[in-house]
Amino acid sequence: MFDQLDTTLLWQATGETLYMVAISTFFSALIGIPLGVLLVITDKGHLWENVVIQRILGLIVNLFRAVPFIVLVLFLFPLSKLLVGTTLGPTAATIPLIAGAAPFYARMVETAIREIDRGVIEAAQAMGATRMQIVRMVLLPEAKPAIISGLTVTCVALISFSAMAGIVGGGGLGDAAYRFGFQSFNDQMLYACGLLLVVFVQLVQWCGDWLARRVDKR
């Protein structure tokens, strides 16, 4: 059954996928959490009301979310070339992966924070807390379970995105499944790559759900 399965190639592709997903998830969180917080606190009647900034940020987020990922990859080829010197490989693929996932995650962070009872915020203001203290000590801790759940969903989406990026030169399991599986009529390689992607999704979802339950104090 496995006579056509190149395990060395499969492990290399697996490593490339894990690299893309890990880097992209990290930077998506690094960008998405502050962006999500800003979308909330700059809204009308909130901590740092600034409707102009809120609308500009919302427009940018919606713009990136509206573009299909495969189109975003092609659109950002010049940026990848500028930043990493190439448009091929897993490092280059992280640029469109982050651009596609960070705005998506920012909206999830925004939704999580908006669900916090305004009474908790008003109580913190009544005790003299500054805006930054409210963000650090009230908004983010109260929304932590939902923020972790959102990051789990984002990471799962990035696994899927990484497979699509592989088809246009990003490497990883998507590239291996397409070039050495589908195009080479190698069903074993195609099925093995697909199975590994499913396993990764299940592991990420299980770990994310477990962590979200651990930090949920309700």
PDB file of N, CA, C and O in Angstrom, residues 23-40 57 60-62 64-66 96-114 139-140 143-158 161 208 211-212 215:
ATOM      1  N   ILE A  23       4.076  30.199  12.752  1.00  0.00           N
ATOM      2  CA  ILE A  23       4.479  31.599  12.563  1.00  0.00           C
ATOM      3  C   ILE A  23       3.260  32.477  12.298  1.00  0.00           C
ATOM      4  O   ILE A  23       3.109  33.570  12.866  1.00  0.00           O
ATOM      5  N   SER A  24       2.369  32.005  11.437  1.00  0.00           N
ATOM      6  CA  SER A  24       1.193  32.792  11.068  1.00  0.00           C
ATOM      7  C   SER A  24       0.243  32.962  12.239  1.00  0.00           C
ATOM      8  O   SER A  24      -0.343  34.037  12.427  1.00  0.00           O
ATOM      9  N   THR A  25       0.069  31.924  13.046  1.00  0.00           N
ATOM     10  CA  THR A  25      -0.806  32.016  14.216  1.00  0.00           C
ATOM     11  C   THR A  25      -0.245  33.020  15.217  1.00  0.00           C
ATOM     12  O   THR A  25      -0.987  33.837  15.778  1.00  0.00           O
ATOM     13  N   PHE A  26       1.070  32.965  15.438  1.00  0.00           N
ATOM     14  CA  PHE A  26       1.704  33.882  16.384  1.00  0.00           C
ATOM     15  C   PHE A  26       1.505  35.333  15.966  1.00  0.00           C
ATOM     16  O   PHE A  26       1.069  36.175  16.766  1.00  0.00           O
ATOM     17  N   PHE A  27       1.802  35.644  14.715  1.00  0.00           N
ATOM     18  CA  PHE A  27       1.689  37.034  14.263  1.00  0.00           C
ATOM     19  C   PHE A  27       0.228  37.458  14.078  1.00  0.00           C
ATOM     20  O   PHE A  27      -0.088  38.642  14.222  1.00  0.00           O
ATOM     21  N   SER A  28      -0.646  36.524  13.781  1.00  0.00           N
ATOM     22  CA  SER A  28      -2.072  36.852  13.702  1.00  0.00           C
ATOM     23  C   SER A  28      -2.589  37.266  15.073  1.00  0.00           C
ATOM     24  O   SER A  28      -3.389  38.205  15.192  1.00  0.00           O
ATOM     25  N   ALA A  29      -2.135  36.573  16.123  1.00  0.00           N
ATOM     26  CA  ALA A  29      -2.514  36.959  17.483  1.00  0.00           C
ATOM     27  C   ALA A  29      -1.873  38.280  17.873  1.00  0.00           C
ATOM     28  O   ALA A  29      -2.516  39.143  18.487  1.00  0.00           O
ATOM     29  N   LEU A  30      -0.605  38.456  17.494  1.00  0.00           N
ATOM     30  CA  LEU A  30       0.125  39.677  17.835  1.00  0.00           C
ATOM     31  C   LEU A  30      -0.534  40.908  17.206  1.00  0.00           C
ATOM     32  O   LEU A  30      -0.555  41.990  17.808  1.00  0.00           O
ATOM     33  N   ILE A  31      -1.064  40.752  16.010  1.00  0.00           N
ATOM     34  CA  ILE A  31      -1.735  41.862  15.330  1.00  0.00           C
ATOM     35  C   ILE A  31      -3.220  41.905  15.668  1.00  0.00           C
ATOM     36  O   ILE A  31      -3.797  42.974  15.894  1.00  0.00           O
ATOM     37  N   GLY A  32      -3.846  40.749  15.705  1.00  0.00           N
ATOM     38  CA  GLY A  32      -5.296  40.682  15.850  1.00  0.00           C
ATOM     39  C   GLY A  32      -5.827  41.130  17.196  1.00  0.00           C
ATOM     40  O   GLY A  32      -6.886  41.773  17.266  1.00  0.00           O
ATOM     41  N   ILE A  33      -5.118  40.818  18.288  1.00  0.00           N
ATOM     42  CA  ILE A  33      -5.607  41.199  19.610  1.00  0.00           C
ATOM     43  C   ILE A  33      -5.617  42.717  19.794  1.00  0.00           C
ATOM     44  O   ILE A  33      -6.659  43.287  20.156  1.00  0.00           O
ATOM     45  N   PRO A  34      -4.508  43.417  19.547  1.00  0.00           N
ATOM     46  CA  PRO A  34      -4.574  44.886  19.661  1.00  0.00           C
ATOM     47  C   PRO A  34      -5.576  45.517  18.695  1.00  0.00           C
ATOM     48  O   PRO A  34      -6.271  46.473  19.053  1.00  0.00           O
ATOM     49  N   LEU A  35      -5.658  44.972  17.483  1.00  0.00           N
ATOM     50  CA  LEU A  35      -6.594  45.508  16.502  1.00  0.00           C
ATOM     51  C   LEU A  35      -8.039  45.311  16.956  1.00  0.00           C
ATOM     52  O   LEU A  35      -8.877  46.210  16.830  1.00  0.00           O
ATOM     53  N   GLY A  36      -8.330  44.146  17.503  1.00  0.00           N
ATOM     54  CA  GLY A  36      -9.674  43.879  18.023  1.00  0.00           C
ATOM     55  C   GLY A  36     -10.029  44.785  19.193  1.00  0.00           C
ATOM     56  O   GLY A  36     -11.174  45.263  19.291  1.00  0.00           O
ATOM     57  N   VAL A  37      -9.056  45.017  20.074  1.00  0.00           N
ATOM     58  CA  VAL A  37      -9.281  45.925  21.204  1.00  0.00           C
ATOM     59  C   VAL A  37      -9.568  47.339  20.701  1.00  0.00           C
ATOM     60  O   VAL A  37     -10.497  48.010  21.173  1.00  0.00           O
ATOM     61  N   LEU A  38      -8.777  47.796  19.732  1.00  0.00           N
ATOM     62  CA  LEU A  38      -8.979  49.146  19.179  1.00  0.00           C
ATOM     63  C   LEU A  38     -10.338  49.286  18.514  1.00  0.00           C
ATOM     64  O   LEU A  38     -10.974  50.343  18.605  1.00  0.00           O
ATOM     65  N   LEU A  39     -10.807  48.249  17.844  1.00  0.00           N
ATOM     66  CA  LEU A  39     -12.115  48.300  17.204  1.00  0.00           C
ATOM     67  C   LEU A  39     -13.234  48.524  18.217  1.00  0.00           C
ATOM     68  O   LEU A  39     -14.261  49.124  17.902  1.00  0.00           O
ATOM     69  N   VAL A  40     -13.006  48.038  19.445  1.00  0.00           N
ATOM     70  CA  VAL A  40     -14.021  48.201  20.495  1.00  0.00           C
ATOM     71  C   VAL A  40     -13.878  49.547  21.198  1.00  0.00           C
ATOM     72  O   VAL A  40     -14.834  50.322  21.290  1.00  0.00           O
ATOM     73  N   LEU A  57     -10.230  51.586  10.688  1.00  0.00           N
ATOM     74  CA  LEU A  57      -9.810  50.231  11.058  1.00  0.00           C
ATOM     75  C   LEU A  57     -10.817  49.194  10.578  1.00  0.00           C
ATOM     76  O   LEU A  57     -10.440  48.138  10.056  1.00  0.00           O
ATOM     77  N   ILE A  60     -10.415  48.657   6.832  1.00  0.00           N
ATOM     78  CA  ILE A  60      -9.228  47.857   6.502  1.00  0.00           C
ATOM     79  C   ILE A  60      -9.477  46.373   6.797  1.00  0.00           C
ATOM     80  O   ILE A  60      -9.167  45.495   5.982  1.00  0.00           O
ATOM     81  N   VAL A  61     -10.050  46.111   7.961  1.00  0.00           N
ATOM     82  CA  VAL A  61     -10.348  44.723   8.347  1.00  0.00           C
ATOM     83  C   VAL A  61     -11.315  44.084   7.360  1.00  0.00           C
ATOM     84  O   VAL A  61     -11.104  42.956   6.889  1.00  0.00           O
ATOM     85  N   ASN A  62     -12.372  44.788   7.020  1.00  0.00           N
ATOM     86  CA  ASN A  62     -13.365  44.240   6.094  1.00  0.00           C
ATOM     87  C   ASN A  62     -12.793  44.028   4.698  1.00  0.00           C
ATOM     88  O   ASN A  62     -13.162  43.079   3.997  1.00  0.00           O
ATOM     89  N   PHE A  64      -9.643  43.210   3.866  1.00  0.00           N
ATOM     90  CA  PHE A  64      -8.845  41.986   3.821  1.00  0.00           C
ATOM     91  C   PHE A  64      -9.715  40.742   3.989  1.00  0.00           C
ATOM     92  O   PHE A  64      -9.427  39.699   3.394  1.00  0.00           O
ATOM     93  N   ARG A  65     -10.776  40.845   4.782  1.00  0.00           N
ATOM     94  CA  ARG A  65     -11.659  39.695   4.973  1.00  0.00           C
ATOM     95  C   ARG A  65     -12.469  39.393   3.724  1.00  0.00           C
ATOM     96  O   ARG A  65     -12.877  38.254   3.502  1.00  0.00           O
ATOM     97  N   ALA A  66     -12.722  40.412   2.903  1.00  0.00           N
ATOM     98  CA  ALA A  66     -13.566  40.230   1.721  1.00  0.00           C
ATOM     99  C   ALA A  66     -12.822  39.565   0.561  1.00  0.00           C
ATOM    100  O   ALA A  66     -13.449  38.962  -0.309  1.00  0.00           O
ATOM    101  N   PRO A  96       0.969  36.306   3.169  1.00  0.00           N
ATOM    102  CA  PRO A  96      -0.478  36.299   2.915  1.00  0.00           C
ATOM    103  C   PRO A  96      -1.279  35.558   3.979  1.00  0.00           C
ATOM    104  O   PRO A  96      -2.445  35.902   4.224  1.00  0.00           O
ATOM    105  N   LEU A  97      -0.674  34.559   4.607  1.00  0.00           N
ATOM    106  CA  LEU A  97      -1.385  33.849   5.679  1.00  0.00           C
ATOM    107  C   LEU A  97      -1.713  34.802   6.826  1.00  0.00           C
ATOM    108  O   LEU A  97      -2.838  34.816   7.343  1.00  0.00           O
ATOM    109  N   ILE A  98      -0.737  35.604   7.224  1.00  0.00           N
ATOM    110  CA  ILE A  98      -0.960  36.580   8.304  1.00  0.00           C
ATOM    111  C   ILE A  98      -1.956  37.636   7.860  1.00  0.00           C
ATOM    112  O   ILE A  98      -2.868  38.014   8.618  1.00  0.00           O
ATOM    113  N   ALA A  99      -1.803  38.126   6.625  1.00  0.00           N
ATOM    114  CA  ALA A  99      -2.710  39.163   6.114  1.00  0.00           C
ATOM    115  C   ALA A  99      -4.143  38.663   6.035  1.00  0.00           C
ATOM    116  O   ALA A  99      -5.090  39.438   6.207  1.00  0.00           O
ATOM    117  N   GLY A 100      -4.327  37.379   5.776  1.00  0.00           N
ATOM    118  CA  GLY A 100      -5.671  36.830   5.701  1.00  0.00           C
ATOM    119  C   GLY A 100      -6.261  36.494   7.051  1.00  0.00           C
ATOM    120  O   GLY A 100      -7.484  36.628   7.257  1.00  0.00           O
ATOM    121  N   ALA A 101      -5.415  36.067   8.006  1.00  0.00           N
ATOM    122  CA  ALA A 101      -5.919  35.586   9.289  1.00  0.00           C
ATOM    123  C   ALA A 101      -6.040  36.678  10.354  1.00  0.00           C
ATOM    124  O   ALA A 101      -6.952  36.640  11.180  1.00  0.00           O
ATOM    125  N   ALA A 102      -5.120  37.645  10.375  1.00  0.00           N
ATOM    126  CA  ALA A 102      -5.128  38.666  11.427  1.00  0.00           C
ATOM    127  C   ALA A 102      -6.423  39.482  11.452  1.00  0.00           C
ATOM    128  O   ALA A 102      -7.003  39.681  12.532  1.00  0.00           O
ATOM    129  N   PRO A 103      -6.935  39.973  10.315  1.00  0.00           N
ATOM    130  CA  PRO A 103      -8.207  40.708  10.358  1.00  0.00           C
ATOM    131  C   PRO A 103      -9.380  39.825  10.797  1.00  0.00           C
ATOM    132  O   PRO A 103     -10.279  40.283  11.515  1.00  0.00           O
ATOM    133  N   PHE A 104      -9.357  38.571  10.369  1.00  0.00           N
ATOM    134  CA  PHE A 104     -10.386  37.606  10.779  1.00  0.00           C
ATOM    135  C   PHE A 104     -10.378  37.428  12.295  1.00  0.00           C
ATOM    136  O   PHE A 104     -11.423  37.470  12.959  1.00  0.00           O
ATOM    137  N   TYR A 105      -9.174  37.262  12.848  1.00  0.00           N
ATOM    138  CA  TYR A 105      -9.055  37.084  14.302  1.00  0.00           C
ATOM    139  C   TYR A 105      -9.399  38.373  15.038  1.00  0.00           C
ATOM    140  O   TYR A 105      -9.992  38.324  16.129  1.00  0.00           O
ATOM    141  N   ALA A 106      -9.067  39.525  14.468  1.00  0.00           N
ATOM    142  CA  ALA A 106      -9.394  40.807  15.105  1.00  0.00           C
ATOM    143  C   ALA A 106     -10.900  40.944  15.319  1.00  0.00           C
ATOM    144  O   ALA A 106     -11.349  41.429  16.367  1.00  0.00           O
ATOM    145  N   ARG A 107     -11.689  40.519  14.346  1.00  0.00           N
ATOM    146  CA  ARG A 107     -13.141  40.570  14.490  1.00  0.00           C
ATOM    147  C   ARG A 107     -13.625  39.625  15.592  1.00  0.00           C
ATOM    148  O   ARG A 107     -14.583  39.932  16.308  1.00  0.00           O
ATOM    149  N   MET A 108     -12.968  38.498  15.748  1.00  0.00           N
ATOM    150  CA  MET A 108     -13.352  37.560  16.804  1.00  0.00           C
ATOM    151  C   MET A 108     -13.017  38.137  18.179  1.00  0.00           C
ATOM    152  O   MET A 108     -13.780  37.979  19.133  1.00  0.00           O
ATOM    153  N   VAL A 109     -11.871  38.801  18.276  1.00  0.00           N
ATOM    154  CA  VAL A 109     -11.497  39.468  19.526  1.00  0.00           C
ATOM    155  C   VAL A 109     -12.491  40.586  19.837  1.00  0.00           C
ATOM    156  O   VAL A 109     -12.932  40.749  20.987  1.00  0.00           O
ATOM    157  N   GLU A 110     -12.837  41.349  18.819  1.00  0.00           N
ATOM    158  CA  GLU A 110     -13.815  42.427  19.001  1.00  0.00           C
ATOM    159  C   GLU A 110     -15.138  41.888  19.532  1.00  0.00           C
ATOM    160  O   GLU A 110     -15.711  42.430  20.491  1.00  0.00           O
ATOM    161  N   THR A 111     -15.629  40.810  18.939  1.00  0.00           N
ATOM    162  CA  THR A 111     -16.888  40.205  19.386  1.00  0.00           C
ATOM    163  C   THR A 111     -16.794  39.725  20.825  1.00  0.00           C
ATOM    164  O   THR A 111     -17.725  39.913  21.620  1.00  0.00           O
ATOM    165  N   ALA A 112     -15.648  39.118  21.179  1.00  0.00           N
ATOM    166  CA  ALA A 112     -15.464  38.616  22.547  1.00  0.00           C
ATOM    167  C   ALA A 112     -15.510  39.748  23.564  1.00  0.00           C
ATOM    168  O   ALA A 112     -16.123  39.623  24.633  1.00  0.00           O
ATOM    169  N   ILE A 113     -14.874  40.868  23.248  1.00  0.00           N
ATOM    170  CA  ILE A 113     -14.830  41.996  24.180  1.00  0.00           C
ATOM    171  C   ILE A 113     -16.191  42.679  24.277  1.00  0.00           C
ATOM    172  O   ILE A 113     -16.607  43.118  25.364  1.00  0.00           O
ATOM    173  N   ARG A 114     -16.899  42.765  23.177  1.00  0.00           N
ATOM    174  CA  ARG A 114     -18.210  43.414  23.189  1.00  0.00           C
ATOM    175  C   ARG A 114     -19.235  42.662  24.043  1.00  0.00           C
ATOM    176  O   ARG A 114     -20.237  43.229  24.486  1.00  0.00           O
ATOM    177  N   LEU A 139     -10.881  44.065  30.388  1.00  0.00           N
ATOM    178  CA  LEU A 139     -11.357  43.594  29.089  1.00  0.00           C
ATOM    179  C   LEU A 139     -10.693  42.282  28.660  1.00  0.00           C
ATOM    180  O   LEU A 139     -11.386  41.302  28.341  1.00  0.00           O
ATOM    181  N   LEU A 140      -9.366  42.260  28.652  1.00  0.00           N
ATOM    182  CA  LEU A 140      -8.673  41.058  28.177  1.00  0.00           C
ATOM    183  C   LEU A 140      -8.879  39.850  29.098  1.00  0.00           C
ATOM    184  O   LEU A 140      -9.173  38.743  28.606  1.00  0.00           O
ATOM    185  N   ALA A 143     -12.463  38.487  28.664  1.00  0.00           N
ATOM    186  CA  ALA A 143     -12.714  37.902  27.344  1.00  0.00           C
ATOM    187  C   ALA A 143     -11.757  36.759  27.011  1.00  0.00           C
ATOM    188  O   ALA A 143     -11.821  36.212  25.902  1.00  0.00           O
ATOM    189  N   LYS A 144     -10.881  36.382  27.946  1.00  0.00           N
ATOM    190  CA  LYS A 144      -9.824  35.410  27.654  1.00  0.00           C
ATOM    191  C   LYS A 144     -10.333  34.087  27.086  1.00  0.00           C
ATOM    192  O   LYS A 144      -9.788  33.598  26.079  1.00  0.00           O
ATOM    193  N   PRO A 145     -11.374  33.451  27.672  1.00  0.00           N
ATOM    194  CA  PRO A 145     -11.836  32.176  27.083  1.00  0.00           C
ATOM    195  C   PRO A 145     -12.282  32.319  25.629  1.00  0.00           C
ATOM    196  O   PRO A 145     -11.937  31.490  24.777  1.00  0.00           O
ATOM    197  N   ALA A 146     -13.032  33.380  25.330  1.00  0.00           N
ATOM    198  CA  ALA A 146     -13.497  33.586  23.952  1.00  0.00           C
ATOM    199  C   ALA A 146     -12.337  33.939  23.031  1.00  0.00           C
ATOM    200  O   ALA A 146     -12.332  33.550  21.847  1.00  0.00           O
ATOM    201  N   ILE A 147     -11.345  34.674  23.547  1.00  0.00           N
ATOM    202  CA  ILE A 147     -10.176  35.017  22.733  1.00  0.00           C
ATOM    203  C   ILE A 147      -9.386  33.757  22.384  1.00  0.00           C
ATOM    204  O   ILE A 147      -8.930  33.590  21.242  1.00  0.00           O
ATOM    205  N   ILE A 148      -9.247  32.852  23.330  1.00  0.00           N
ATOM    206  CA  ILE A 148      -8.546  31.585  23.067  1.00  0.00           C
ATOM    207  C   ILE A 148      -9.339  30.733  22.078  1.00  0.00           C
ATOM    208  O   ILE A 148      -8.767  30.144  21.158  1.00  0.00           O
ATOM    209  N   SER A 149     -10.647  30.680  22.263  1.00  0.00           N
ATOM    210  CA  SER A 149     -11.478  29.928  21.318  1.00  0.00           C
ATOM    211  C   SER A 149     -11.371  30.509  19.917  1.00  0.00           C
ATOM    212  O   SER A 149     -11.307  29.775  18.922  1.00  0.00           O
ATOM    213  N   GLY A 150     -11.337  31.846  19.821  1.00  0.00           N
ATOM    214  CA  GLY A 150     -11.181  32.494  18.528  1.00  0.00           C
ATOM    215  C   GLY A 150      -9.840  32.186  17.889  1.00  0.00           C
ATOM    216  O   GLY A 150      -9.748  31.990  16.664  1.00  0.00           O
ATOM    217  N   LEU A 151      -8.786  32.129  18.719  1.00  0.00           N
ATOM    218  CA  LEU A 151      -7.460  31.806  18.187  1.00  0.00           C
ATOM    219  C   LEU A 151      -7.418  30.363  17.696  1.00  0.00           C
ATOM    220  O   LEU A 151      -6.744  30.052  16.710  1.00  0.00           O
ATOM    221  N   THR A 152      -8.161  29.485  18.374  1.00  0.00           N
ATOM    222  CA  THR A 152      -8.247  28.094  17.932  1.00  0.00           C
ATOM    223  C   THR A 152      -8.886  28.010  16.553  1.00  0.00           C
ATOM    224  O   THR A 152      -8.384  27.321  15.657  1.00  0.00           O
ATOM    225  N   VAL A 153      -9.996  28.721  16.375  1.00  0.00           N
ATOM    226  CA  VAL A 153     -10.675  28.751  15.072  1.00  0.00           C
ATOM    227  C   VAL A 153      -9.750  29.330  14.002  1.00  0.00           C
ATOM    228  O   VAL A 153      -9.680  28.829  12.869  1.00  0.00           O
ATOM    229  N   THR A 154      -9.007  30.371  14.368  1.00  0.00           N
ATOM    230  CA  THR A 154      -8.078  30.999  13.422  1.00  0.00           C
ATOM    231  C   THR A 154      -6.962  30.044  13.028  1.00  0.00           C
ATOM    232  O   THR A 154      -6.592  29.956  11.850  1.00  0.00           O
ATOM    233  N   CYS A 155      -6.436  29.313  13.986  1.00  0.00           N
ATOM    234  CA  CYS A 155      -5.367  28.355  13.706  1.00  0.00           C
ATOM    235  C   CYS A 155      -5.861  27.242  12.783  1.00  0.00           C
ATOM    236  O   CYS A 155      -5.152  26.824  11.861  1.00  0.00           O
ATOM    237  N   VAL A 156      -7.077  26.773  13.031  1.00  0.00           N
ATOM    238  CA  VAL A 156      -7.669  25.750  12.154  1.00  0.00           C
ATOM    239  C   VAL A 156      -7.823  26.300  10.732  1.00  0.00           C
ATOM    240  O   VAL A 156      -7.527  25.618   9.744  1.00  0.00           O
ATOM    241  N   ALA A 157      -8.279  27.547  10.625  1.00  0.00           N
ATOM    242  CA  ALA A 157      -8.407  28.171   9.307  1.00  0.00           C
ATOM    243  C   ALA A 157      -7.050  28.300   8.624  1.00  0.00           C
ATOM    244  O   ALA A 157      -6.932  28.118   7.403  1.00  0.00           O
ATOM    245  N   LEU A 158      -6.009  28.596   9.408  1.00  0.00           N
ATOM    246  CA  LEU A 158      -4.661  28.726   8.841  1.00  0.00           C
ATOM    247  C   LEU A 158      -4.138  27.398   8.305  1.00  0.00           C
ATOM    248  O   LEU A 158      -3.371  27.376   7.334  1.00  0.00           O
ATOM    249  N   PHE A 161      -5.735  27.308   5.021  1.00  0.00           N
ATOM    250  CA  PHE A 161      -5.104  28.308   4.155  1.00  0.00           C
ATOM    251  C   PHE A 161      -3.720  27.853   3.703  1.00  0.00           C
ATOM    252  O   PHE A 161      -3.316  28.099   2.564  1.00  0.00           O
ATOM    253  N   GLY A 208      -7.146  23.718  21.976  1.00  0.00           N
ATOM    254  CA  GLY A 208      -7.785  25.015  22.170  1.00  0.00           C
ATOM    255  C   GLY A 208      -9.003  24.938  23.072  1.00  0.00           C
ATOM    256  O   GLY A 208      -9.190  25.793  23.946  1.00  0.00           O
ATOM    257  N   LEU A 211      -7.801  24.398  26.700  1.00  0.00           N
ATOM    258  CA  LEU A 211      -7.235  25.612  27.295  1.00  0.00           C
ATOM    259  C   LEU A 211      -8.324  26.637  27.601  1.00  0.00           C
ATOM    260  O   LEU A 211      -8.282  27.296  28.652  1.00  0.00           O
ATOM    261  N   ALA A 212      -9.303  26.762  26.710  1.00  0.00           N
ATOM    262  CA  ALA A 212     -10.387  27.710  26.942  1.00  0.00           C
ATOM    263  C   ALA A 212     -11.196  27.329  28.178  1.00  0.00           C
ATOM    264  O   ALA A 212     -11.606  28.197  28.971  1.00  0.00           O
ATOM    265  N   VAL A 215      -9.172  28.275  31.473  1.00  0.00           N
ATOM    266  CA  VAL A 215      -9.093  29.692  31.870  1.00  0.00           C
ATOM    267  C   VAL A 215     -10.471  30.305  32.138  1.00  0.00           C
ATOM    268  O   VAL A 215     -10.546  31.433  32.613  1.00  0.00           O
TER     269      VAL A 215
END
